[in-house]
């Protein structure tokens, strides 16, 4: 189990735990897909329990965050968001213009 999910008056709280690696993508996808976002105004994520987070698993997490945002939920991390998410967002913006 890589996450624990609970409903609150505001939405959903997730506690992420264990190793989030490419070798666990199928299980991560199942667990993230099982999180019910209907009617959630906020998704609050505590990622401090993740012992390892590679870029493949970060993409799965980013996909979940996009699904939550599309469902109308605001996203808040307890503590800083994982650096890997910022790296992915930076990479997806493309190269800086060369002058």
JSON list of C-alpha atoms in Angstrom, two decimals:
[
{"chain": "A", "resi": 1, "resn": "UNK", "atom": "CA", "xyz": [0.00, 0.00, 0.00]},
{"chain": "A", "resi": 2, "resn": "UNK", "atom": "CA", "xyz": [1.44, 3.30, -1.16]},
{"chain": "A", "resi": 3, "resn": "UNK", "atom": "CA", "xyz": [-1.21, 5.70, 0.02]},
{"chain": "A", "resi": 4, "resn": "UNK", "atom": "CA", "xyz": [-3.91, 6.14, 2.59]},
{"chain": "A", "resi": 5, "resn": "UNK", "atom": "CA", "xyz": [-6.90, 8.21, 1.62]},
{"chain": "A", "resi": 6, "resn": "UNK", "atom": "CA", "xyz": [-9.59, 9.73, 3.78]},
{"chain": "A", "resi": 7, "resn": "UNK", "atom": "CA", "xyz": [-12.50, 12.06, 3.12]},
{"chain": "A", "resi": 8, "resn": "UNK", "atom": "CA", "xyz": [-12.80, 15.30, 5.06]},
{"chain": "A", "resi": 9, "resn": "UNK", "atom": "CA", "xyz": [-15.34, 18.10, 5.03]},
{"chain": "A", "resi": 10, "resn": "UNK", "atom": "CA", "xyz": [-13.08, 19.93, 2.53]},
{"chain": "A", "resi": 11, "resn": "UNK", "atom": "CA", "xyz": [-12.25, 16.99, 0.28]},
{"chain": "A", "resi": 12, "resn": "UNK", "atom": "CA", "xyz": [-9.58, 14.31, 0.38]},
{"chain": "A", "resi": 13, "resn": "UNK", "atom": "CA", "xyz": [-6.40, 13.85, 2.40]},
{"chain": "A", "resi": 14, "resn": "UNK", "atom": "CA", "xyz": [-3.68, 11.50, 1.16]},
{"chain": "A", "resi": 15, "resn": "UNK", "atom": "CA", "xyz": [-0.70, 10.14, 3.04]},
{"chain": "A", "resi": 16, "resn": "UNK", "atom": "CA", "xyz": [1.88, 8.80, 0.59]},
{"chain": "A", "resi": 17, "resn": "UNK", "atom": "CA", "xyz": [4.27, 6.15, 1.89]},
{"chain": "A", "resi": 18, "resn": "UNK", "atom": "CA", "xyz": [6.97, 3.73, 0.84]},
{"chain": "A", "resi": 19, "resn": "UNK", "atom": "CA", "xyz": [9.01, 3.54, -2.33]},
{"chain": "A", "resi": 20, "resn": "UNK", "atom": "CA", "xyz": [7.41, 5.12, -5.39]},
{"chain": "A", "resi": 21, "resn": "UNK", "atom": "CA", "xyz": [9.40, 3.56, -8.22]},
{"chain": "A", "resi": 22, "resn": "UNK", "atom": "CA", "xyz": [8.88, 2.43, -11.79]},
{"chain": "A", "resi": 23, "resn": "UNK", "atom": "CA", "xyz": [8.69, -1.16, -10.55]},
{"chain": "A", "resi": 24, "resn": "UNK", "atom": "CA", "xyz": [5.54, -0.23, -8.59]},
{"chain": "A", "resi": 25, "resn": "UNK", "atom": "CA", "xyz": [3.72, 1.74, -11.30]},
{"chain": "A", "resi": 26, "resn": "UNK", "atom": "CA", "xyz": [0.81, -0.69, -11.72]},
{"chain": "A", "resi": 27, "resn": "UNK", "atom": "CA", "xyz": [0.07, -0.73, -7.98]},
{"chain": "A", "resi": 28, "resn": "UNK", "atom": "CA", "xyz": [0.51, 3.05, -7.73]},
{"chain": "A", "resi": 29, "resn": "UNK", "atom": "CA", "xyz": [-1.87, 3.58, -10.64]},
{"chain": "A", "resi": 30, "resn": "UNK", "atom": "CA", "xyz": [-4.50, 1.31, -9.06]},
{"chain": "A", "resi": 31, "resn": "UNK", "atom": "CA", "xyz": [-4.31, 3.10, -5.74]},
{"chain": "A", "resi": 32, "resn": "UNK", "atom": "CA", "xyz": [-4.37, 6.58, -7.26]},
{"chain": "A", "resi": 33, "resn": "UNK", "atom": "CA", "xyz": [-7.25, 5.65, -9.59]},
{"chain": "A", "resi": 34, "resn": "UNK", "atom": "CA", "xyz": [-9.25, 4.42, -6.57]},
{"chain": "A", "resi": 35, "resn": "UNK", "atom": "CA", "xyz": [-9.18, 7.85, -4.91]},
{"chain": "A", "resi": 36, "resn": "UNK", "atom": "CA", "xyz": [-12.69, 9.31, -5.27]},
{"chain": "A", "resi": 37, "resn": "UNK", "atom": "CA", "xyz": [-12.46, 12.98, -6.20]},
{"chain": "A", "resi": 38, "resn": "UNK", "atom": "CA", "xyz": [-16.16, 13.70, -6.83]},
{"chain": "A", "resi": 39, "resn": "UNK", "atom": "CA", "xyz": [-17.22, 16.67, -4.75]},
{"chain": "A", "resi": 40, "resn": "UNK", "atom": "CA", "xyz": [-13.75, 17.27, -3.32]},
{"chain": "A", "resi": 41, "resn": "UNK", "atom": "CA", "xyz": [-12.96, 20.98, -3.10]},
{"chain": "A", "resi": 42, "resn": "UNK", "atom": "CA", "xyz": [-9.43, 20.27, -1.85]},
{"chain": "A", "resi": 43, "resn": "UNK", "atom": "CA", "xyz": [-6.86, 17.51, -2.09]},
{"chain": "A", "resi": 44, "resn": "UNK", "atom": "CA", "xyz": [-4.30, 17.68, 0.71]},
{"chain": "A", "resi": 45, "resn": "UNK", "atom": "CA", "xyz": [-1.21, 15.51, 0.22]},
{"chain": "A", "resi": 46, "resn": "UNK", "atom": "CA", "xyz": [1.44, 14.53, 2.72]},
{"chain": "A", "resi": 47, "resn": "UNK", "atom": "CA", "xyz": [4.36, 13.11, 0.73]},
{"chain": "A", "resi": 48, "resn": "UNK", "atom": "CA", "xyz": [6.83, 13.09, 3.62]},
{"chain": "A", "resi": 49, "resn": "UNK", "atom": "CA", "xyz": [6.42, 9.32, 4.04]},
{"chain": "A", "resi": 50, "resn": "UNK", "atom": "CA", "xyz": [7.74, 8.53, 0.56]},
{"chain": "A", "resi": 51, "resn": "UNK", "atom": "CA", "xyz": [11.08, 6.75, 0.95]},
{"chain": "A", "resi": 52, "resn": "UNK", "atom": "CA", "xyz": [12.02, 6.96, -2.75]},
{"chain": "A", "resi": 53, "resn": "UNK", "atom": "CA", "xyz": [10.44, 8.76, -5.70]},
{"chain": "A", "resi": 54, "resn": "UNK", "atom": "CA", "xyz": [11.71, 8.23, -9.23]},
{"chain": "A", "resi": 55, "resn": "UNK", "atom": "CA", "xyz": [10.59, 10.22, -12.26]},
{"chain": "A", "resi": 56, "resn": "UNK", "atom": "CA", "xyz": [8.27, 7.50, -13.61]},
{"chain": "A", "resi": 57, "resn": "UNK", "atom": "CA", "xyz": [6.33, 7.40, -10.34]},
{"chain": "A", "resi": 58, "resn": "UNK", "atom": "CA", "xyz": [6.43, 11.21, -10.21]},
{"chain": "A", "resi": 59, "resn": "UNK", "atom": "CA", "xyz": [4.65, 11.28, -13.56]},
{"chain": "A", "resi": 60, "resn": "UNK", "atom": "CA", "xyz": [1.91, 9.05, -12.10]},
{"chain": "A", "resi": 61, "resn": "UNK", "atom": "CA", "xyz": [1.55, 11.44, -9.19]},
{"chain": "A", "resi": 62, "resn": "UNK", "atom": "CA", "xyz": [1.48, 14.41, -11.57]},
{"chain": "A", "resi": 63, "resn": "UNK", "atom": "CA", "xyz": [-1.26, 12.70, -13.62]},
{"chain": "A", "resi": 64, "resn": "UNK", "atom": "CA", "xyz": [-3.29, 12.29, -10.43]},
{"chain": "A", "resi": 65, "resn": "UNK", "atom": "CA", "xyz": [-2.78, 15.97, -9.56]},
{"chain": "A", "resi": 66, "resn": "UNK", "atom": "CA", "xyz": [-4.01, 16.95, -13.02]},
{"chain": "A", "resi": 67, "resn": "UNK", "atom": "CA", "xyz": [-7.08, 14.70, -12.58]},
{"chain": "A", "resi": 68, "resn": "UNK", "atom": "CA", "xyz": [-7.80, 16.37, -9.22]},
{"chain": "A", "resi": 69, "resn": "UNK", "atom": "CA", "xyz": [-7.44, 19.85, -10.71]},
{"chain": "A", "resi": 70, "resn": "UNK", "atom": "CA", "xyz": [-9.70, 18.92, -13.63]},
{"chain": "A", "resi": 71, "resn": "UNK", "atom": "CA", "xyz": [-12.27, 17.70, -11.08]},
{"chain": "A", "resi": 72, "resn": "UNK", "atom": "CA", "xyz": [-12.18, 21.20, -9.56]},
{"chain": "A", "resi": 73, "resn": "UNK", "atom": "CA", "xyz": [-10.10, 20.50, -6.46]},
{"chain": "A", "resi": 74, "resn": "UNK", "atom": "CA", "xyz": [-7.37, 22.76, -5.19]},
{"chain": "A", "resi": 75, "resn": "UNK", "atom": "CA", "xyz": [-4.15, 20.94, -4.31]},
{"chain": "A", "resi": 76, "resn": "UNK", "atom": "CA", "xyz": [-2.12, 21.52, -1.18]},
{"chain": "A", "resi": 77, "resn": "UNK", "atom": "CA", "xyz": [0.96, 19.70, 0.05]},
{"chain": "A", "resi": 78, "resn": "UNK", "atom": "CA", "xyz": [1.80, 19.26, 3.71]},
{"chain": "A", "resi": 79, "resn": "UNK", "atom": "CA", "xyz": [5.36, 20.51, 3.60]},
{"chain": "A", "resi": 80, "resn": "UNK", "atom": "CA", "xyz": [7.05, 21.07, 0.26]},
{"chain": "A", "resi": 81, "resn": "UNK", "atom": "CA", "xyz": [5.89, 19.31, -2.88]},
{"chain": "A", "resi": 82, "resn": "UNK", "atom": "CA", "xyz": [8.40, 16.72, -4.12]},
{"chain": "A", "resi": 83, "resn": "UNK", "atom": "CA", "xyz": [11.22, 18.29, -6.14]},
{"chain": "A", "resi": 84, "resn": "UNK", "atom": "CA", "xyz": [10.61, 15.73, -8.89]},
{"chain": "A", "resi": 85, "resn": "UNK", "atom": "CA", "xyz": [7.27, 17.38, -9.71]},
{"chain": "A", "resi": 86, "resn": "UNK", "atom": "CA", "xyz": [8.98, 20.73, -10.21]},
{"chain": "A", "resi": 87, "resn": "UNK", "atom": "CA", "xyz": [11.62, 19.05, -12.39]},
{"chain": "A", "resi": 88, "resn": "UNK", "atom": "CA", "xyz": [8.91, 17.50, -14.59]},
{"chain": "A", "resi": 89, "resn": "UNK", "atom": "CA", "xyz": [7.03, 20.79, -14.91]},
{"chain": "A", "resi": 90, "resn": "UNK", "atom": "CA", "xyz": [10.24, 22.59, -15.84]},
{"chain": "A", "resi": 91, "resn": "UNK", "atom": "CA", "xyz": [11.12, 19.94, -18.43]},
{"chain": "A", "resi": 92, "resn": "UNK", "atom": "CA", "xyz": [7.65, 20.09, -19.97]},
{"chain": "A", "resi": 93, "resn": "UNK", "atom": "CA", "xyz": [7.96, 23.85, -20.44]},
{"chain": "A", "resi": 94, "resn": "UNK", "atom": "CA", "xyz": [10.68, 23.21, -22.99]},
{"chain": "A", "resi": 95, "resn": "UNK", "atom": "CA", "xyz": [14.12, 24.71, -23.39]},
{"chain": "A", "resi": 96, "resn": "UNK", "atom": "CA", "xyz": [14.82, 28.31, -22.57]},
{"chain": "A", "resi": 97, "resn": "UNK", "atom": "CA", "xyz": [15.21, 30.52, -25.62]},
{"chain": "A", "resi": 98, "resn": "UNK", "atom": "CA", "xyz": [18.78, 30.99, -26.77]},
{"chain": "A", "resi": 99, "resn": "UNK", "atom": "CA", "xyz": [19.92, 34.55, -27.36]}
]
